[in-house]
JSON list of C-alpha atoms in Angstrom, two decimals:
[
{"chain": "A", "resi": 1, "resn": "UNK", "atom": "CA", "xyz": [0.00, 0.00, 0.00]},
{"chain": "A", "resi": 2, "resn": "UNK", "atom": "CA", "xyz": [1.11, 3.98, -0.67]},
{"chain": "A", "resi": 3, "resn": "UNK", "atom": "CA", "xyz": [1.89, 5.80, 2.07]},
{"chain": "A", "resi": 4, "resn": "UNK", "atom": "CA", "xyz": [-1.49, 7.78, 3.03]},
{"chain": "A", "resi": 5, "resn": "UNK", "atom": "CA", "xyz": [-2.08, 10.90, 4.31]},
{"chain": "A", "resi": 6, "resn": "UNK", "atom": "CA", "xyz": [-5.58, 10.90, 5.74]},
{"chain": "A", "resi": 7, "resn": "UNK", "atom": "CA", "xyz": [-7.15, 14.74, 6.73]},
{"chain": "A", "resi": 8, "resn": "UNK", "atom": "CA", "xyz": [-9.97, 15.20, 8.62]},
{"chain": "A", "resi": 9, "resn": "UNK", "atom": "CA", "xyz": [-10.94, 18.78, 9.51]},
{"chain": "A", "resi": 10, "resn": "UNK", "atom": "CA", "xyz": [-13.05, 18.93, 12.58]},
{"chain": "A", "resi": 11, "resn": "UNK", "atom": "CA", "xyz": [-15.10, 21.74, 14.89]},
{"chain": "A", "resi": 12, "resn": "UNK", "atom": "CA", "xyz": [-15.85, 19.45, 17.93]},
{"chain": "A", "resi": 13, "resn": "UNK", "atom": "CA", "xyz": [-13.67, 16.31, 18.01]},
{"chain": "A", "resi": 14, "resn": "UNK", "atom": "CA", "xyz": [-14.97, 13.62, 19.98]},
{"chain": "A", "resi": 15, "resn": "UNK", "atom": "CA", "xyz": [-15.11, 9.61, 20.74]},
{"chain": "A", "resi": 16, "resn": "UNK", "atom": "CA", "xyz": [-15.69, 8.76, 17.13]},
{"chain": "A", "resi": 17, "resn": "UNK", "atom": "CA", "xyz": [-13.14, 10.72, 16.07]},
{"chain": "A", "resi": 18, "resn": "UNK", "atom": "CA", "xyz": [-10.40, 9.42, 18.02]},
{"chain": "A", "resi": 19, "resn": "UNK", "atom": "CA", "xyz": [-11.45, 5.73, 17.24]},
{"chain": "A", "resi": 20, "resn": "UNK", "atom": "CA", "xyz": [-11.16, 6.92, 13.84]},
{"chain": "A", "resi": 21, "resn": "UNK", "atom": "CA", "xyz": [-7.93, 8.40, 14.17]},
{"chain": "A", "resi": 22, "resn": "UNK", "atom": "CA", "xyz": [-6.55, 5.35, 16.10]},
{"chain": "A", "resi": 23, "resn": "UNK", "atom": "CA", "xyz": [-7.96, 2.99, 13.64]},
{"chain": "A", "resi": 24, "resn": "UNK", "atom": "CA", "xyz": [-5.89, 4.88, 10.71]},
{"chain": "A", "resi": 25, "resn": "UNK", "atom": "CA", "xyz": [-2.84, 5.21, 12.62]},
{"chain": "A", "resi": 26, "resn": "UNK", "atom": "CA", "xyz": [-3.00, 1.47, 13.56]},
{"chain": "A", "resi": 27, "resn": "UNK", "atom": "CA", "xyz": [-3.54, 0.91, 9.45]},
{"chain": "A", "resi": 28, "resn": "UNK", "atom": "CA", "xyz": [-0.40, 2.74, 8.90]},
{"chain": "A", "resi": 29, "resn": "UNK", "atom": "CA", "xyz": [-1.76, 6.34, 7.78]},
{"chain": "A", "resi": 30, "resn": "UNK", "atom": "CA", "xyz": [-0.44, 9.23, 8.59]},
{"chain": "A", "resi": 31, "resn": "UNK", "atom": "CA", "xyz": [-3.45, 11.39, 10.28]},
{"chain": "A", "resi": 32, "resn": "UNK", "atom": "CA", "xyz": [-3.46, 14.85, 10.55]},
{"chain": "A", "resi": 33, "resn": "UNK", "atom": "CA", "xyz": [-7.11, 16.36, 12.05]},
{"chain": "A", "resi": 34, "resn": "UNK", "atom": "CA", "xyz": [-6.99, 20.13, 11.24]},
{"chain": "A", "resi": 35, "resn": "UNK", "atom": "CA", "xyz": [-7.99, 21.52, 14.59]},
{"chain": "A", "resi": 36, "resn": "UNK", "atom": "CA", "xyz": [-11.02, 24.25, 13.85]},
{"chain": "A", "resi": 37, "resn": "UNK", "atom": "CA", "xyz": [-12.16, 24.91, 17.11]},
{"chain": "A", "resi": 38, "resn": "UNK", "atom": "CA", "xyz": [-12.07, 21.92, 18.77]},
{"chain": "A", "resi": 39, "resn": "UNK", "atom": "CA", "xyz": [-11.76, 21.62, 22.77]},
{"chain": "A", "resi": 40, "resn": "UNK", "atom": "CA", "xyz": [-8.34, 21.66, 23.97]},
{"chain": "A", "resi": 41, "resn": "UNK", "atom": "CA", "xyz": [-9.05, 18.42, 25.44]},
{"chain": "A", "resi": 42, "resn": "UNK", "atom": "CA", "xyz": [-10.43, 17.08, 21.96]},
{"chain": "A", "resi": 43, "resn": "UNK", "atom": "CA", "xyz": [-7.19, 17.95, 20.61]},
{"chain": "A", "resi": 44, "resn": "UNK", "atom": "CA", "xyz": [-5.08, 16.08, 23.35]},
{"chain": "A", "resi": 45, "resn": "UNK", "atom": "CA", "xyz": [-7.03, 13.07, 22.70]},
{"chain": "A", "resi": 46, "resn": "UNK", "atom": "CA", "xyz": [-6.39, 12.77, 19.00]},
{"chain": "A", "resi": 47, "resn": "UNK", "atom": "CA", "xyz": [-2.73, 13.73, 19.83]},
{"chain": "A", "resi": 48, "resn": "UNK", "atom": "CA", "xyz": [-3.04, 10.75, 22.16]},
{"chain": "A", "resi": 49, "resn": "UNK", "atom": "CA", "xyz": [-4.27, 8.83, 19.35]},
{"chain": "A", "resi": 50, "resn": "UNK", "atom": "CA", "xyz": [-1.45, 9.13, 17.33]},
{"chain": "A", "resi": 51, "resn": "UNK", "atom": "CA", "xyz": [-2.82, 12.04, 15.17]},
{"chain": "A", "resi": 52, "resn": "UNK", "atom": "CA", "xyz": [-1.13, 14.93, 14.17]},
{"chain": "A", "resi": 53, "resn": "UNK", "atom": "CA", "xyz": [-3.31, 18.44, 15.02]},
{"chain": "A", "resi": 54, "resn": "UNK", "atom": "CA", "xyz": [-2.95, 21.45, 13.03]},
{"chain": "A", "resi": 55, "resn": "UNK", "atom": "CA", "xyz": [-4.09, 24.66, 15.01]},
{"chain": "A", "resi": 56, "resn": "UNK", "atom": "CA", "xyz": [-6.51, 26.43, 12.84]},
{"chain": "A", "resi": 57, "resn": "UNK", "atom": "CA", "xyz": [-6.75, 29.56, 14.98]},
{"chain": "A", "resi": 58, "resn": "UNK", "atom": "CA", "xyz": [-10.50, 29.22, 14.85]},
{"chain": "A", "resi": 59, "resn": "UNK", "atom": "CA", "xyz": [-13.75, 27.57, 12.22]},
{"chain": "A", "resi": 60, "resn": "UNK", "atom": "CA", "xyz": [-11.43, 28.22, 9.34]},
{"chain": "A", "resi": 61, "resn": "UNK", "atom": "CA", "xyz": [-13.78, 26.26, 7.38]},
{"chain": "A", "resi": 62, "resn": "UNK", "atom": "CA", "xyz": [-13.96, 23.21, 5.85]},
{"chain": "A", "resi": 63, "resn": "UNK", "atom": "CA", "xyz": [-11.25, 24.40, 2.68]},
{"chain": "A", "resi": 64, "resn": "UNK", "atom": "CA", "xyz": [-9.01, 25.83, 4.42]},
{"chain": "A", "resi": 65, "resn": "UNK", "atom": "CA", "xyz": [-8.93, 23.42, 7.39]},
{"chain": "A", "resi": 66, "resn": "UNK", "atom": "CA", "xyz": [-8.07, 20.67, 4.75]},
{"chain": "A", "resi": 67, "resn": "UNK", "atom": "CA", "xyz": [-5.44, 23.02, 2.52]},
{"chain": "A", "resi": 68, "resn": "UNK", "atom": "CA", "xyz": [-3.45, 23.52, 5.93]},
{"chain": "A", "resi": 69, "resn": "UNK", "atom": "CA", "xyz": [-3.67, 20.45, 7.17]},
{"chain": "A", "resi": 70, "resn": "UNK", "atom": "CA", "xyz": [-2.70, 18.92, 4.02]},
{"chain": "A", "resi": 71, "resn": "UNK", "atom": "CA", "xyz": [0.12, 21.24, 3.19]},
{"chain": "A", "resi": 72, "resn": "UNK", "atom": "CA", "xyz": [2.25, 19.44, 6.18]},
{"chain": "A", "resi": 73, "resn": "UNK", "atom": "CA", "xyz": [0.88, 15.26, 4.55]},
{"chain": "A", "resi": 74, "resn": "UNK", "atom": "CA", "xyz": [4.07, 13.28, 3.61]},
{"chain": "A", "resi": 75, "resn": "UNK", "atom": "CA", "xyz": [2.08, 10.87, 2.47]},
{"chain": "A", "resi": 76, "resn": "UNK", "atom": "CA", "xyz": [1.86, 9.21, -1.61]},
{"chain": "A", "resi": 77, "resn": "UNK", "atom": "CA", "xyz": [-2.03, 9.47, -1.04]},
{"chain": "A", "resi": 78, "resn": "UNK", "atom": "CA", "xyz": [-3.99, 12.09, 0.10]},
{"chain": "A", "resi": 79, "resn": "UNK", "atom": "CA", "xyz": [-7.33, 11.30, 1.80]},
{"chain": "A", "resi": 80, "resn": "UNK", "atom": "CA", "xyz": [-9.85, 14.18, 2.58]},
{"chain": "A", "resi": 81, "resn": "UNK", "atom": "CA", "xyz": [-12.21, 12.48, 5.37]},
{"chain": "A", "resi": 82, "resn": "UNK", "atom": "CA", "xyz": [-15.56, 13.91, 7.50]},
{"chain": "A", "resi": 83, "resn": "UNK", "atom": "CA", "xyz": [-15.14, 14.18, 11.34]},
{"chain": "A", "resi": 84, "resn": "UNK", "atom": "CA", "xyz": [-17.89, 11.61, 11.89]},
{"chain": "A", "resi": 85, "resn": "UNK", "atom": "CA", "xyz": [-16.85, 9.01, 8.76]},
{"chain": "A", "resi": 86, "resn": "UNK", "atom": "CA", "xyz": [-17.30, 5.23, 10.29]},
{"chain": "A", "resi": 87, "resn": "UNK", "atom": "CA", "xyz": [-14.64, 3.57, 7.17]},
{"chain": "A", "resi": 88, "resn": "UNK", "atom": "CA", "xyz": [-15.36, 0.11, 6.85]},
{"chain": "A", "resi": 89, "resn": "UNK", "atom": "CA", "xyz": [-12.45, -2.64, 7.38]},
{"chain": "A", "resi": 90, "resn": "UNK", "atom": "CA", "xyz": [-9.60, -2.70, 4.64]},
{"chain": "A", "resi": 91, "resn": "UNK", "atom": "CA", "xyz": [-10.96, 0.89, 3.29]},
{"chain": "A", "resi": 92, "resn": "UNK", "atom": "CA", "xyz": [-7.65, 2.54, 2.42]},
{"chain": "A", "resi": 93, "resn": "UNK", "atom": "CA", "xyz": [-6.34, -0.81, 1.34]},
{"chain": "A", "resi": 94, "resn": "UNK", "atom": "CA", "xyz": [-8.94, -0.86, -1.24]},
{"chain": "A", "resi": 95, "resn": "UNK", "atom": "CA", "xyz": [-8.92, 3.22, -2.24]},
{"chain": "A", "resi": 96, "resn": "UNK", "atom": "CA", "xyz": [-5.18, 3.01, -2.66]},
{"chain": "A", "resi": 97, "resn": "UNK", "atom": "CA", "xyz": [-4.54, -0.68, -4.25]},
{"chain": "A", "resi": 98, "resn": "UNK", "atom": "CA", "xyz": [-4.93, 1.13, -8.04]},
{"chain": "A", "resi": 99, "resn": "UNK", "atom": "CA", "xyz": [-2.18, 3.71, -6.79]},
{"chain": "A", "resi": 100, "resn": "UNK", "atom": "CA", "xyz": [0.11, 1.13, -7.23]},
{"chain": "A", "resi": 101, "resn": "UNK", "atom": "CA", "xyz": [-0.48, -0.07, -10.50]},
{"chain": "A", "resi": 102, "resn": "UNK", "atom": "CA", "xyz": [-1.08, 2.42, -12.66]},
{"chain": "A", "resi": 103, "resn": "UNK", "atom": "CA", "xyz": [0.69, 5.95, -13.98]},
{"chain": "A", "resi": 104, "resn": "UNK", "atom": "CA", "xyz": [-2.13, 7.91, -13.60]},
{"chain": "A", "resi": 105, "resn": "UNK", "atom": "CA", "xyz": [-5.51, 8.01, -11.53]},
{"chain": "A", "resi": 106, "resn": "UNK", "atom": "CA", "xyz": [-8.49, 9.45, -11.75]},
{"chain": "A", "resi": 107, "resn": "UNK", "atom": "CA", "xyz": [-12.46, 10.35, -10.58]},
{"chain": "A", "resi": 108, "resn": "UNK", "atom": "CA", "xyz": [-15.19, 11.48, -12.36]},
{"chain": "A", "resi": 109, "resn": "UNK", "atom": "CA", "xyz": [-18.72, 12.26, -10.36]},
{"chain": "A", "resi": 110, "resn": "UNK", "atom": "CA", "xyz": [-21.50, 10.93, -12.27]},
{"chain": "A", "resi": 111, "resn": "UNK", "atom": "CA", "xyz": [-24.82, 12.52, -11.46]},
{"chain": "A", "resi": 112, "resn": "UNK", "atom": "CA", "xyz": [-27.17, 11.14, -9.44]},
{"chain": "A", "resi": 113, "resn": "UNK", "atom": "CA", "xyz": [-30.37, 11.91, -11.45]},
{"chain": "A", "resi": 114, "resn": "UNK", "atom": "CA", "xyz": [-28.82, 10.48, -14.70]},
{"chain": "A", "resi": 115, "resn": "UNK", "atom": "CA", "xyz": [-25.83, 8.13, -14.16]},
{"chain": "A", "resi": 116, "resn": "UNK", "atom": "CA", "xyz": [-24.98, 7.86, -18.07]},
{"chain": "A", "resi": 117, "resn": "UNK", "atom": "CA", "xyz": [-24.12, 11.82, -17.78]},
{"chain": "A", "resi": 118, "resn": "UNK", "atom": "CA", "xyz": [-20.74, 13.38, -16.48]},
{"chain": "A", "resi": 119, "resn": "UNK", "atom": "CA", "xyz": [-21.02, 15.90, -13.42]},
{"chain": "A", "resi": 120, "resn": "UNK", "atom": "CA", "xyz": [-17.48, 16.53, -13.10]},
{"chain": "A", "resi": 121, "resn": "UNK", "atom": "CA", "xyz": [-14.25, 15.38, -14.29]},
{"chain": "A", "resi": 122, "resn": "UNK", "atom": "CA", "xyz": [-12.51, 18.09, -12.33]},
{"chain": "A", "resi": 123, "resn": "UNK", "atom": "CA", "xyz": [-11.96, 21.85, -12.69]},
{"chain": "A", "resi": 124, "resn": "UNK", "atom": "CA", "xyz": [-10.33, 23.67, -15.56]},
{"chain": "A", "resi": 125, "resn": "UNK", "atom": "CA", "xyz": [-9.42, 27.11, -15.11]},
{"chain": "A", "resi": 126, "resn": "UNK", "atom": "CA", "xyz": [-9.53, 28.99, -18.63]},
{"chain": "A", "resi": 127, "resn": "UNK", "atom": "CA", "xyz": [-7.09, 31.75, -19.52]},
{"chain": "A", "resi": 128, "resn": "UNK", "atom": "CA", "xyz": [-9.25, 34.58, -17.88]},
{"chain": "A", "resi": 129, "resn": "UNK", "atom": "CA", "xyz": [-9.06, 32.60, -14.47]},
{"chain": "A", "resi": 130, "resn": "UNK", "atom": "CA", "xyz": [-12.58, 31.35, -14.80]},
{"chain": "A", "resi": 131, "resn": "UNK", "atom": "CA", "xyz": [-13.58, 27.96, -13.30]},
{"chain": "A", "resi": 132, "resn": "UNK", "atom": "CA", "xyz": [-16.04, 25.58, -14.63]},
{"chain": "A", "resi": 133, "resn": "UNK", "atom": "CA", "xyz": [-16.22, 21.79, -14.41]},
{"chain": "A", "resi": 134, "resn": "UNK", "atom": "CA", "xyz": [-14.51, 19.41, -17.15]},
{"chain": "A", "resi": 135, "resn": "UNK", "atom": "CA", "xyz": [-17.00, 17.10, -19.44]},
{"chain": "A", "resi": 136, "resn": "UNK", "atom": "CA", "xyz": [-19.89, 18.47, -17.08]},
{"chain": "A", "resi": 137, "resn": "UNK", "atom": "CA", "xyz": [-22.72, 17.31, -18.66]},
{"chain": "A", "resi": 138, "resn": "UNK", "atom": "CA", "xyz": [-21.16, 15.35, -21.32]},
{"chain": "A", "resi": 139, "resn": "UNK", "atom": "CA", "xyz": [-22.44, 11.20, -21.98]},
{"chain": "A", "resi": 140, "resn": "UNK", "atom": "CA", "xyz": [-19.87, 9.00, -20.21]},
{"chain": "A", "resi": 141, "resn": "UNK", "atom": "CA", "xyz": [-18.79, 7.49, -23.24]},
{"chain": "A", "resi": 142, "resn": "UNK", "atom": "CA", "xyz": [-17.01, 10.49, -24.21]},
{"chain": "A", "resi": 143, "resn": "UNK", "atom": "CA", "xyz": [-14.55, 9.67, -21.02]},
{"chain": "A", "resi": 144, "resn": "UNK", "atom": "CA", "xyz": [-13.51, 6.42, -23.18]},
{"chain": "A", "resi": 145, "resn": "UNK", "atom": "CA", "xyz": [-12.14, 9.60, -25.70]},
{"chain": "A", "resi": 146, "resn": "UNK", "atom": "CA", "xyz": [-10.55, 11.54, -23.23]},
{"chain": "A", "resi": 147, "resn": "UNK", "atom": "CA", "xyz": [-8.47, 8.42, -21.93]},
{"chain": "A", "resi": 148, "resn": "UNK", "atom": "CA", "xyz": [-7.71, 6.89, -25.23]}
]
């Protein structure tokens, strides 16, 4: 498996969220929990836990919290988690397995309301700094272009 990074911005902390961050730790990730406002005790615990907490200096929000927190990751992988995610057993085995054996991953978002159609294949920013969503909207097949 590739060395993961797994960030989880959080407000309040809490049980779960220590299990979680043991569980990770004991899987081998590297965890760092961007700290948002959390209890000074909450942030003990998940130190406790083998987690590494990034001071936020308050509810940064939920971009920022992960862009700081993921700025320190030594990790191969990067893996953006909820506070109150319950990951079932041999879940970052199984996201990161393709990381080893290919050149080049990716994700597309299919919508929900029509599967066959592309939401997103990421963001393109045009030459005027505009952002707008690659393929949104286009037939899946097209993705069998884009690859080939």
């Amino acid at each position: 498996m590739s060395r993961v990074s797994v960030v989880v911005p959080s407000l309040l902390g809490g049980a779960r969220l220590v299990a979680l961050a043991r569980r990770l730790t004991g899987d081998g990730a590297e965890v760092r929990i961007a700290d948002n406002g959390m209890p000074a005790r909450a942030a003990a615990e998940l130190a406790e836990a083998g987690a590494t907490v990034v001071a936020m200096a308050g509810n940064a929000g939920f971009a920022r919290a992960v862009n700081a927190a993921a700025a320190g990751a030594g990790g191969t992988a990067l893996v953006v988690l909820n506070d109150d995610v319950e990951l079932q057993e041999g879940f970052l085995d199984a996201l990161v397995a393709p990381l080893d054996q290919a050149a080049m991953v990716a994700g597309v978002l299919l919508k929900a309301e029509a599967p066959g159609v592309v939401e997103t294949a990421g963001i393109v920013i045009d030459r005027y700094l505009g952002a707008y969503d690659h393929l949104q909207d286009e037939p899946v097949s097209i993705l069998d272009a884009e690859v080939g």
